[in-house]
Coordinates of C-alpha atoms in Angstrom, one line a residue:
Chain A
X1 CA 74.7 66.3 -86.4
X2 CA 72.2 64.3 -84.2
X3 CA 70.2 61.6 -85.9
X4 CA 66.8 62.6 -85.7
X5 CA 63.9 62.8 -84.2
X6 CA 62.0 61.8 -87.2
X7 CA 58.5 63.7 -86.6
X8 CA 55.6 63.5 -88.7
X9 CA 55.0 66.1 -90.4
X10 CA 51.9 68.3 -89.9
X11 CA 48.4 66.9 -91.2
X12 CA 46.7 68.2 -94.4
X13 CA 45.0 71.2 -92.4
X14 CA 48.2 71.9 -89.9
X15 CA 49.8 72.3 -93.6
X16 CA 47.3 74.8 -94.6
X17 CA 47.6 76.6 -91.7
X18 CA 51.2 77.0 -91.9
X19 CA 51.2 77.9 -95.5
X20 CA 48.3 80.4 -95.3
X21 CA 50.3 82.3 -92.1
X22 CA 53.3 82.0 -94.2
X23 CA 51.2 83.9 -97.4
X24 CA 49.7 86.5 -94.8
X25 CA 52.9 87.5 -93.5
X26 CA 55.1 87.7 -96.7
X27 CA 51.8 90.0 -98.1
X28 CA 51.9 92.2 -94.9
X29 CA 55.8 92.4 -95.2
X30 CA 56.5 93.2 -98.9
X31 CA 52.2 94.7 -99.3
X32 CA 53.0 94.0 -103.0
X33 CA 50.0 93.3 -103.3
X34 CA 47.1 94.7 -101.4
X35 CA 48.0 98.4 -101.8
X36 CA 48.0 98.0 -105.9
X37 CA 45.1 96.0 -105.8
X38 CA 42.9 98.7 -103.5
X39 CA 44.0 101.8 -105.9
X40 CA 43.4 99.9 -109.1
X41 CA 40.0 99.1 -107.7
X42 CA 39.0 102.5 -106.3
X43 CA 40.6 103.9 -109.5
X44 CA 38.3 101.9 -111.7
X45 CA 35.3 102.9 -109.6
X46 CA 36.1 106.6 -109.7
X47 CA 36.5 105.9 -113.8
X48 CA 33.2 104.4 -113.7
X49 CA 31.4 106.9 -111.9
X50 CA 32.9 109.6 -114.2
X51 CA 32.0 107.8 -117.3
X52 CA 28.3 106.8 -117.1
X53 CA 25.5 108.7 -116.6
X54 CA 24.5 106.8 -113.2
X55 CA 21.8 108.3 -111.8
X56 CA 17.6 107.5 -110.9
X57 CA 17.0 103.6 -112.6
X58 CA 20.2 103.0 -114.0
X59 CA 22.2 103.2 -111.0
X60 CA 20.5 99.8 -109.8
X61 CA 21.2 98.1 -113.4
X62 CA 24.9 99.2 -113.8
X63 CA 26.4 99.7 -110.3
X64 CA 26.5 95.6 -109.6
X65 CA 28.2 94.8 -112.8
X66 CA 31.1 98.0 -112.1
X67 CA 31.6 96.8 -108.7
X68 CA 32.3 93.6 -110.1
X69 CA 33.9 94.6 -112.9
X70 CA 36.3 96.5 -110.5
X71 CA 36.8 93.5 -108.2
X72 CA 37.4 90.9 -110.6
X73 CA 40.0 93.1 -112.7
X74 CA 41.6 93.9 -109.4
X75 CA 42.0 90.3 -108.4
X76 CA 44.0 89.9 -111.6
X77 CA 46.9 91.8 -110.0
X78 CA 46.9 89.2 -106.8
X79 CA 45.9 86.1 -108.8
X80 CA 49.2 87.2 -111.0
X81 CA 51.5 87.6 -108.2
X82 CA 50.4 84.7 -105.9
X83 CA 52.8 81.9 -108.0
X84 CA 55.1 84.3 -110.2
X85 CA 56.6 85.7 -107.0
X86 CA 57.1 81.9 -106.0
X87 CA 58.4 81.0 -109.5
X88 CA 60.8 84.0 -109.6
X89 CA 62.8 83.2 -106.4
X90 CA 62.3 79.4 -106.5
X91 CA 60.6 79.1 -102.8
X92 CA 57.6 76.9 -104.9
X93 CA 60.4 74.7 -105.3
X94 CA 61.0 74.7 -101.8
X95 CA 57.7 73.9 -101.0
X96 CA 56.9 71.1 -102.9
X97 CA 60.5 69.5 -101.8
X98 CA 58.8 69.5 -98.6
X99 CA 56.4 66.5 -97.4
X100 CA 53.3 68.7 -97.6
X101 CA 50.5 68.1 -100.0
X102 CA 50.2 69.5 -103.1
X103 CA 46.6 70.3 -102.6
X104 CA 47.4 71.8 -99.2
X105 CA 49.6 74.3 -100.9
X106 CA 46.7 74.6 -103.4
X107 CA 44.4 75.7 -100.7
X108 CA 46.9 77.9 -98.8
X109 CA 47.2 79.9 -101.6
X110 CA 43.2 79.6 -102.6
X111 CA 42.7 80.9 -99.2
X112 CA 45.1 84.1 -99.4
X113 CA 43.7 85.3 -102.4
X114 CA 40.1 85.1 -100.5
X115 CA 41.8 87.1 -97.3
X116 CA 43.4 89.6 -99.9
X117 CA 39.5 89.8 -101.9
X118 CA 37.9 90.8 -98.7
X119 CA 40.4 93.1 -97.5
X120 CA 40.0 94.6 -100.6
X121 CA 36.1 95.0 -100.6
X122 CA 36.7 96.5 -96.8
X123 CA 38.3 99.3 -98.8
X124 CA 36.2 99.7 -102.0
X125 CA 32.4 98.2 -101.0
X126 CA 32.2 101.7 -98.5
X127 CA 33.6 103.9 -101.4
X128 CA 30.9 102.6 -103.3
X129 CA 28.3 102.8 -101.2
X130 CA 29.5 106.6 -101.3
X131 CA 30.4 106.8 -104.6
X132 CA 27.3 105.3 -105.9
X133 CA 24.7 106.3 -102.5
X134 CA 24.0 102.8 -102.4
X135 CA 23.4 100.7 -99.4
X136 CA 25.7 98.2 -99.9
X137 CA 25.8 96.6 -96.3
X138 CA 23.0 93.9 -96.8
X139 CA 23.4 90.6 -95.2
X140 CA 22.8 88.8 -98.6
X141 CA 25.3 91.0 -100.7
X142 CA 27.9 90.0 -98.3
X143 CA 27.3 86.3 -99.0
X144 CA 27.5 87.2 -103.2
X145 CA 30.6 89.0 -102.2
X146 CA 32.0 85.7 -100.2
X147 CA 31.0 83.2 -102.4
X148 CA 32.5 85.3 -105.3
X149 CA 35.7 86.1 -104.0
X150 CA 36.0 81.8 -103.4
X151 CA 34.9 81.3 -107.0
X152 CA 37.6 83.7 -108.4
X153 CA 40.2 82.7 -105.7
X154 CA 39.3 78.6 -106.8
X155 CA 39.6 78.7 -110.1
X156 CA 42.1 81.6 -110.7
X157 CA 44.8 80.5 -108.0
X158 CA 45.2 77.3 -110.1
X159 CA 45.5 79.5 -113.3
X160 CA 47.9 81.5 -111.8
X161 CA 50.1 78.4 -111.2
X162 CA 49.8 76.9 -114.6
X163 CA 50.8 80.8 -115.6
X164 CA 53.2 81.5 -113.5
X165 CA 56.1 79.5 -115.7
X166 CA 54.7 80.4 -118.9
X167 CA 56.7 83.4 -120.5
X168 CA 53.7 85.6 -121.2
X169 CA 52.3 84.7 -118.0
X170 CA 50.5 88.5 -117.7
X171 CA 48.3 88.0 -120.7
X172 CA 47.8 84.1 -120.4
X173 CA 46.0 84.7 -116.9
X174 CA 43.2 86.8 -117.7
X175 CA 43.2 85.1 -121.2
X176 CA 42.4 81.9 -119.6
X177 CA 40.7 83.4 -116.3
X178 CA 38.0 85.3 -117.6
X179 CA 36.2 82.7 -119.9
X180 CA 35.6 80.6 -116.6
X181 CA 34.7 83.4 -114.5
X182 CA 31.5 83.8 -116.2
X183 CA 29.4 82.0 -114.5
X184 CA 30.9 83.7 -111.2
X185 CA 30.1 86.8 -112.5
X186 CA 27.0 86.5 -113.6
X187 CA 25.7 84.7 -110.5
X188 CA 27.2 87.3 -108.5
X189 CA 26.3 90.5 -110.3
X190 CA 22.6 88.7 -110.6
X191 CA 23.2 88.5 -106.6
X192 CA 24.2 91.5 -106.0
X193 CA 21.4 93.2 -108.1
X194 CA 18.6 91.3 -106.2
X195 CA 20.3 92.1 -102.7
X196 CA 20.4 96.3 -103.4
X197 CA 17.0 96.1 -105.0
X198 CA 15.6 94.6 -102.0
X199 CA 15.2 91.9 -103.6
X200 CA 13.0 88.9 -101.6
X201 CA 15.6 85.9 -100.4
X202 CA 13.7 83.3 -102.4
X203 CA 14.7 85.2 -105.5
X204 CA 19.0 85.8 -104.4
X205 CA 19.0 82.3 -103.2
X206 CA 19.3 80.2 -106.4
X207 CA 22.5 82.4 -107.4
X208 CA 23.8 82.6 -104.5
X209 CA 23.5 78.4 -105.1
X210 CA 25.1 78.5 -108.1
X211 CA 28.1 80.4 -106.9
X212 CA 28.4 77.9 -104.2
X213 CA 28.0 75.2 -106.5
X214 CA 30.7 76.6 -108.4
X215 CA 33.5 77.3 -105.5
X216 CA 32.6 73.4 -104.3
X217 CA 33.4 72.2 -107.6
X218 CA 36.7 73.8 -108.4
X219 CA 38.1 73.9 -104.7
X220 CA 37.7 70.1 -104.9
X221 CA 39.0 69.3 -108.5
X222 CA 41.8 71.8 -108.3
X223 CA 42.7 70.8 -105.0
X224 CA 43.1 66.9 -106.1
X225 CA 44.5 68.3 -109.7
X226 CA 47.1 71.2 -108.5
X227 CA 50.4 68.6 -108.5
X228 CA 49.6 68.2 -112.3
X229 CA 49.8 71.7 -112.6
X230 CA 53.2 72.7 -110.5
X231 CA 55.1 69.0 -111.8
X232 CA 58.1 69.3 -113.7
Chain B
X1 CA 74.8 52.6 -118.8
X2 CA 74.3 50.7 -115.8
X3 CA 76.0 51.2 -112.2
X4 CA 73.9 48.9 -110.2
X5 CA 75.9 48.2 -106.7
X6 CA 76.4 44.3 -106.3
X7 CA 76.8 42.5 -102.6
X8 CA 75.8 43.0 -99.5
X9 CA 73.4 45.8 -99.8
X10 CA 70.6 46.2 -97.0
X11 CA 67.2 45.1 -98.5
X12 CA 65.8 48.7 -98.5
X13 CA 68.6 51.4 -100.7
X14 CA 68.2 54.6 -99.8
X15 CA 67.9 55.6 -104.0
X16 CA 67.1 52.9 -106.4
X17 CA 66.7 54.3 -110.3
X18 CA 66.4 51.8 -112.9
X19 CA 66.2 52.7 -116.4
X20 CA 65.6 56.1 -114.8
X21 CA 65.1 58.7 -117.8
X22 CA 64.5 62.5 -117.6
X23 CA 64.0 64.5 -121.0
X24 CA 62.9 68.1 -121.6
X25 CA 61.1 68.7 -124.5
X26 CA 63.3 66.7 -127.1
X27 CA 66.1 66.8 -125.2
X28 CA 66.9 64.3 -122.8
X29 CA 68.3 65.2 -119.8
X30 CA 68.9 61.4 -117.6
X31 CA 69.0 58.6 -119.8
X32 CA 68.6 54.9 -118.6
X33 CA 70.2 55.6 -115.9
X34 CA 70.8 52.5 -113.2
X35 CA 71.8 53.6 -109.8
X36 CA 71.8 52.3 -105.9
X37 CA 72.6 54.1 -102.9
X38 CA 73.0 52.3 -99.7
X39 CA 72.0 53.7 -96.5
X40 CA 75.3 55.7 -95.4
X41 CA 77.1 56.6 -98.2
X42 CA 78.4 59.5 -99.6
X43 CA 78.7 60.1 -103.3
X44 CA 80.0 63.1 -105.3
X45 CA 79.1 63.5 -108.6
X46 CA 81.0 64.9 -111.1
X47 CA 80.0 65.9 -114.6
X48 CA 80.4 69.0 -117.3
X49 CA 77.3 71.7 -117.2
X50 CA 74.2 70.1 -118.8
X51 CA 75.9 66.1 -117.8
X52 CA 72.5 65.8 -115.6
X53 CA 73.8 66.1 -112.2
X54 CA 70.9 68.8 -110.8
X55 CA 68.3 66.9 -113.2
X56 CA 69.3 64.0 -111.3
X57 CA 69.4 65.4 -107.6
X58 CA 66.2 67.1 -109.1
X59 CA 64.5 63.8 -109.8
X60 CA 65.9 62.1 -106.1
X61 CA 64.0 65.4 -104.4
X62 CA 61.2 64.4 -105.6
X63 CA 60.6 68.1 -107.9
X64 CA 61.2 66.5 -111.0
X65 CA 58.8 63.2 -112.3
X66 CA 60.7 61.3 -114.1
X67 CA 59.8 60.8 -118.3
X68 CA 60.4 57.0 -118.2
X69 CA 62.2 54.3 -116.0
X70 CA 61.8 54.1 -111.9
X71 CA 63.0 55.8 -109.4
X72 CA 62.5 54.9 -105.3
X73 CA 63.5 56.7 -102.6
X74 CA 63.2 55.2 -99.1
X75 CA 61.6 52.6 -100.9
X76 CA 58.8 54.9 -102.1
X77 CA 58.1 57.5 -105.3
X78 CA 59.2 60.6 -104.5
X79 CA 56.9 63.2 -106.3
X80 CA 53.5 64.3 -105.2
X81 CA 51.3 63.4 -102.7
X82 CA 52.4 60.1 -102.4
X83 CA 56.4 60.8 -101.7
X84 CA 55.7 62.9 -99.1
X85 CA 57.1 60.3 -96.5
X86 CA 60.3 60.1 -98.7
X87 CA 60.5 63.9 -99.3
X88 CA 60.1 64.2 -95.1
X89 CA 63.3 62.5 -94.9
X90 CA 65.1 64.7 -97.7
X91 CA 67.1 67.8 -97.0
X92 CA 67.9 69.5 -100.3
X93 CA 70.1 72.7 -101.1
X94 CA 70.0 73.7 -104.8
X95 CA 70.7 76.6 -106.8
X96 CA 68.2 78.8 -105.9
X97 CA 67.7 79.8 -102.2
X98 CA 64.4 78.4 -101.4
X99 CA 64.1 81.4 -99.3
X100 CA 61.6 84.0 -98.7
X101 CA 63.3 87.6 -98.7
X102 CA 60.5 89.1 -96.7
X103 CA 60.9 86.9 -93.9
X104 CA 64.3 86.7 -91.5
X105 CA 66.4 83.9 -91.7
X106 CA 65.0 82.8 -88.2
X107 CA 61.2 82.3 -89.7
X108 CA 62.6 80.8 -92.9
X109 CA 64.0 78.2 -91.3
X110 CA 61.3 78.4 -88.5
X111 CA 58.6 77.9 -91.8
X112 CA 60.3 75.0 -92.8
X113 CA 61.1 73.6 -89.3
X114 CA 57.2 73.4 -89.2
X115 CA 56.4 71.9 -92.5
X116 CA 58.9 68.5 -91.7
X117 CA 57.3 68.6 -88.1
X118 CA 60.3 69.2 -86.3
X119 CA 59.3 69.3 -82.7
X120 CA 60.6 72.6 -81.5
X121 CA 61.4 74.8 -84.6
X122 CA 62.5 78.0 -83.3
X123 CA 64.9 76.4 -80.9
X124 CA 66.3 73.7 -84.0
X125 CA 66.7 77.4 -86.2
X126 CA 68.2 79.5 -83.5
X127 CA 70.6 76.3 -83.0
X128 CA 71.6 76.2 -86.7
X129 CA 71.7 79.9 -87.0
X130 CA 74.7 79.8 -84.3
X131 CA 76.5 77.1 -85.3
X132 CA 77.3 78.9 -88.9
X133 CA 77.4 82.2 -87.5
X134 CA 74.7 83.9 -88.2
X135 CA 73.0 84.8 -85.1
X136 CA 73.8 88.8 -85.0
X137 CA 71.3 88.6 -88.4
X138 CA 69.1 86.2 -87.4
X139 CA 66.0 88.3 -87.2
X140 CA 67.4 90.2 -90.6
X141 CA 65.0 89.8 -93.6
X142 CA 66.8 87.5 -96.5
X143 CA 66.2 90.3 -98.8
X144 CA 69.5 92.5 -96.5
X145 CA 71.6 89.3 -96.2
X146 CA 75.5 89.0 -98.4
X147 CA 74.8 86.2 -101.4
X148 CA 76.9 84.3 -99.0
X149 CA 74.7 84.4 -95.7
X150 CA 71.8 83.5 -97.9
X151 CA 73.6 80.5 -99.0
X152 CA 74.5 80.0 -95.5
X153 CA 71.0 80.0 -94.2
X154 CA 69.6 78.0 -97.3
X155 CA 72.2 75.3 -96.3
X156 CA 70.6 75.6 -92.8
X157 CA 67.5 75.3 -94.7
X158 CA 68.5 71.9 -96.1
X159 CA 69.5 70.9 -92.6
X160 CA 66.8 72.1 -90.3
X161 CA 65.2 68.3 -90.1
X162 CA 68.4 66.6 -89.9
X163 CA 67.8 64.5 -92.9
X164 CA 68.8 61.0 -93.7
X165 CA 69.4 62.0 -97.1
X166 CA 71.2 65.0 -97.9
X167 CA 71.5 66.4 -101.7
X168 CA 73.9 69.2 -102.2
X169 CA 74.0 71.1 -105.6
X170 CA 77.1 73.0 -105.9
X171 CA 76.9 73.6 -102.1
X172 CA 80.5 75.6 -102.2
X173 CA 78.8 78.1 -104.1
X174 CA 79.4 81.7 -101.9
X175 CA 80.6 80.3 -98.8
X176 CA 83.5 81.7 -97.2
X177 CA 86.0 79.2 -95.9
X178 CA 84.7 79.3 -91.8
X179 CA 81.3 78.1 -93.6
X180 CA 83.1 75.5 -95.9
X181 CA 84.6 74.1 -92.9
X182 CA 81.3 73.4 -91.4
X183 CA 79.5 71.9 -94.1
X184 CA 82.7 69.7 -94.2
X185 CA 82.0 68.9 -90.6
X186 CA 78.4 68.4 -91.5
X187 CA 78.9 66.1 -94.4
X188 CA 81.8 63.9 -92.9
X189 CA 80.9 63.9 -88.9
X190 CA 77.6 62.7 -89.6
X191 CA 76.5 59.6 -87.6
X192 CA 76.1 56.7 -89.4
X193 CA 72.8 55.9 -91.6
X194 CA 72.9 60.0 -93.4
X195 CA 73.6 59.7 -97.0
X196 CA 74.6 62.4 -98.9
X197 CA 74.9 63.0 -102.5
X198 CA 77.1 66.1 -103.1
X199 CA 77.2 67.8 -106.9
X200 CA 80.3 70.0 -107.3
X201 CA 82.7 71.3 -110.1
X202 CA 85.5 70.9 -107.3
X203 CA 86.6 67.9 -107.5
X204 CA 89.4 68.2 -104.3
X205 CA 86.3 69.0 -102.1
X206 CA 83.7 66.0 -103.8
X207 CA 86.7 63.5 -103.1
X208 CA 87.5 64.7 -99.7
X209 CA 84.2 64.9 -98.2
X210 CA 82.8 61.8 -100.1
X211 CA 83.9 57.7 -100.1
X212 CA 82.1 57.1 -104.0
X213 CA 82.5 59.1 -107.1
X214 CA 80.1 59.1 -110.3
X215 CA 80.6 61.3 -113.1
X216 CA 78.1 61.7 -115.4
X217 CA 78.0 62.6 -118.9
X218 CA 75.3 63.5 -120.8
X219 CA 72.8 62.3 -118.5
X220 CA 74.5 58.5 -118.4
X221 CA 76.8 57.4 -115.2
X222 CA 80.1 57.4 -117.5
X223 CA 82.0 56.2 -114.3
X224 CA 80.9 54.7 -110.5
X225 CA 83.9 54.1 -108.8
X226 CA 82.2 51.5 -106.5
X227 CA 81.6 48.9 -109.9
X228 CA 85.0 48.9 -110.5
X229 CA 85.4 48.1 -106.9
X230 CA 87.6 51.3 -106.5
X231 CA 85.2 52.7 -102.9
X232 CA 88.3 51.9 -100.7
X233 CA 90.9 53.6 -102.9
X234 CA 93.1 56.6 -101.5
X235 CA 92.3 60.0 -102.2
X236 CA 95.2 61.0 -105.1
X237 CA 94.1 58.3 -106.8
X238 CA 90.2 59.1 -106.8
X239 CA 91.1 62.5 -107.7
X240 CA 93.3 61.2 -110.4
X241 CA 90.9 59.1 -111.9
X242 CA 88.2 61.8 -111.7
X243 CA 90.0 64.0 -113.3
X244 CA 91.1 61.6 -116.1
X245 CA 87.2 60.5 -116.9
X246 CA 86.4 64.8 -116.9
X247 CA 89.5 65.5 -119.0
X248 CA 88.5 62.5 -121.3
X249 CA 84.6 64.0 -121.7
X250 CA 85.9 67.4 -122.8
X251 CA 87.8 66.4 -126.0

């Protein structure tokens, strides 16, 4: 063998890049994924619509809180699979061998849950709009659904890794997930509210803060925290 | 129990360890162990199942942190953030694959060609993928490859930034003997300046490939052939001797 060539290895964002192509195309090849995710979530909205009485003033109290009910469950199944499928054939191993970043790896993975969130609302925001005859395509409901899908990604992609090598890793994640998700969800069912009532911008604003407050906080801490998490 | 190589030594050793200790839970896995690699060599290391020998090449990769004692690698810690520049210059092959089933052998090696910045990736993988014979499943997914192509590929894997330090676990492990024969070639007709550490059960191969032998037992160096100044000695009588310290372990 030649001697080398020693070049650097890509920069923090190069290894994100990588990393996140990496996750999109193993999702896309194996859709182990995606496809359960969308059925659970349409599932659960069908359920929904079956079980309550959703019609005149109630529609605009309950629908937020199913949608988001049916989003956040659904994320379980990706927030699950994202390290255990790592863990299980040892390519997490592999990774952090390599001279990337922990927190780029982190972030890679933070942002592959977000792509696989909003693939899923492309699917289940229209069935609810016909499910529920809501107008669901409001400029400000598609923030609350952003700057939810970051808040669950952030803080349940670094659940997922301290899961993923724990023996009852299936209940431990929503176990320990759902407790911090509340602020997410109530900032973004409150959101989401507001936008399909019409609600004036001056009143969605200072959730839509807080859920941004929320996804700056745990991207940065988990990012700077994730090797503590993965170390052996 | 302490190995520490004595002389003339460059300044910077490729692996330094000192008082190096691993445990897991209770149980400890490396204990005060005392260990230094020079640029260039080639060390097998020899020990029962559980004697520490993929804790250790664990620990060198930079996967494992240690529990107590130090442990530099190019002169740096290995782990986290901060041993990236050490873990740029490691190629590892362990027990598990490191492979992603979904993706061909091509974009495995192609995935990790990128992540060690090698300049041209495709062209290093399409290179490595020839030389072990491998190219009519090249653009195969892992998942459809023989236990022994995968370990062919994660060998490749190991390779694809031509390291300067090379740790092998059990590297034997599913290769037929055309693939042997190249590692062989890899590990032995390396220029000067790779070190490789080599973990094996076979003891003909870890002797013929390699110029030092350490067997460990119960996660303590319970021989170094270079301390007792035995680095030059033949083959028979490294083989002898390692099979004497083995033989004496299991009673």
């Amino acid at each position: 063998m030649r001697r080398p060539q020693h070049a650097s290895p890509p920069g923090y964002f190069g290894q994100i890049r990588i990393l996140l192509a990496k996750e999109i195309t193993v999702e896309f090849r194996s859709r182990e994924t995606a496809i359960p995710m969308a059925v659970f979530a349409a599932a659960a909205l069908i359920a929904f619509q079956f079980s309550f009485d959703l019609r005149g003033g109630t529609l605009n109290l309950v629908a937020p809180g199913v949608l988001w009910v049916a989003i956040i469950f659904a994320s379980l199944l990706a927030l699950g699979r994202s390290f255990a499928r790592e863990s299980e054939r040892g390519s997490l191993d592999g990774l952090l061998a390599s001279p990337i970043d922990p927190g780029a790896l982190y972030l890679a993975k933070a942002a592959a849950n977000v792509i696989l969130l909003v693939a899923l609302e492309a699917v289940i925001i229209p069935l609810a709009a016909i499910l529920f005859n809501l107008q669901l395509f409001q400029p400000a409901l598609l923030l609350a659904l952003l700057l939810g899908n970051i808040g669950i990604a952030s803080v349940g992609t670094i659940l997922a890794a301290i899961s993923a090598r724990a023996r009852a890793r299936e209940a431990l994640l929503p176990i320990m997930l759902l407790p911090l998700l509340v602020p997410v969800i109530i900032g973004a069912v409150r959101a989401t509210a507001l936008a399909i009532d019409g609600g004036p911008w001056d009143d969605i604003q200072p959730w839509l803060a807080i859920l941004a407050a929320y996804d700056l906080v745990f991207l940065t801490v988990s990012s700077l925290l994730f090797y503590v998490t993965v170390e052996k | 129990m302490t190995a520490e190589r004595s002389s003339s030594s460059p300044p910077q050793p490729v692996v330094r360890c000192a008082g190096l200790e691993k445990s897991y839970g209770r149980r400890p896995a490396i204990r005060n162990l005392n260990l230094t690699i020079d640029v260039g060599e080639r060390i097998a290391l020899f020990g029962e199942n559980g004697a520490g020998k993929s804790t250790l090449l664990q620990l060198i990769s930079g996967l494992l942190r240690p529990s107590g004692g130090g442990i530099r690698v190019f002169g740096g810690q290995p782990w986290g953030g901060e041993g990236a520049r050490a873990r740029a210059q490691i190629g590892a092959l362990s027990h598990q694959s490191h492979l992603y089933e979904e993706l061909s052998a091509r974009e495995n090696l192609a995935l990790y060609g990128k992540l060690y910045g090698v300049a041209d990736p495709h062209a290093r993988a399409d290179a490595l993928i020839s030389e072990f014979g491998l190219a009519g499943r090249r653009v195969d997914p892992v998942r459809t490859l023989s236990r022994g192509m995968t370990q062919r590929v994660s060998l490749m894997r190991a390779l694809i930034h031509q390291p300067a330090l090379l740790l092998l676990d059990e590297p034997e492990t599913g290769l037929d003997a055309t693939s042997r024969e190249r590692l062989a070639q890899h590990i032995t007709e390396e220029e000067a300046g790779v070190t490789v550490i080599l973990a094996t059960h076979n003891i003909e191969m870890g002797v013929s490939l390699t110029t030092r032998d350490i067997v460990l037992r119960n996660g303590e160096i319970a021989y170094d052939s270079a301390s007792l100044g035995e680095q030059a000695a033949d083959a028979d009588r490294r083989r002898d001797e390692v099979t004497r310290r083995l033989a004496s372990q299991a009673r």
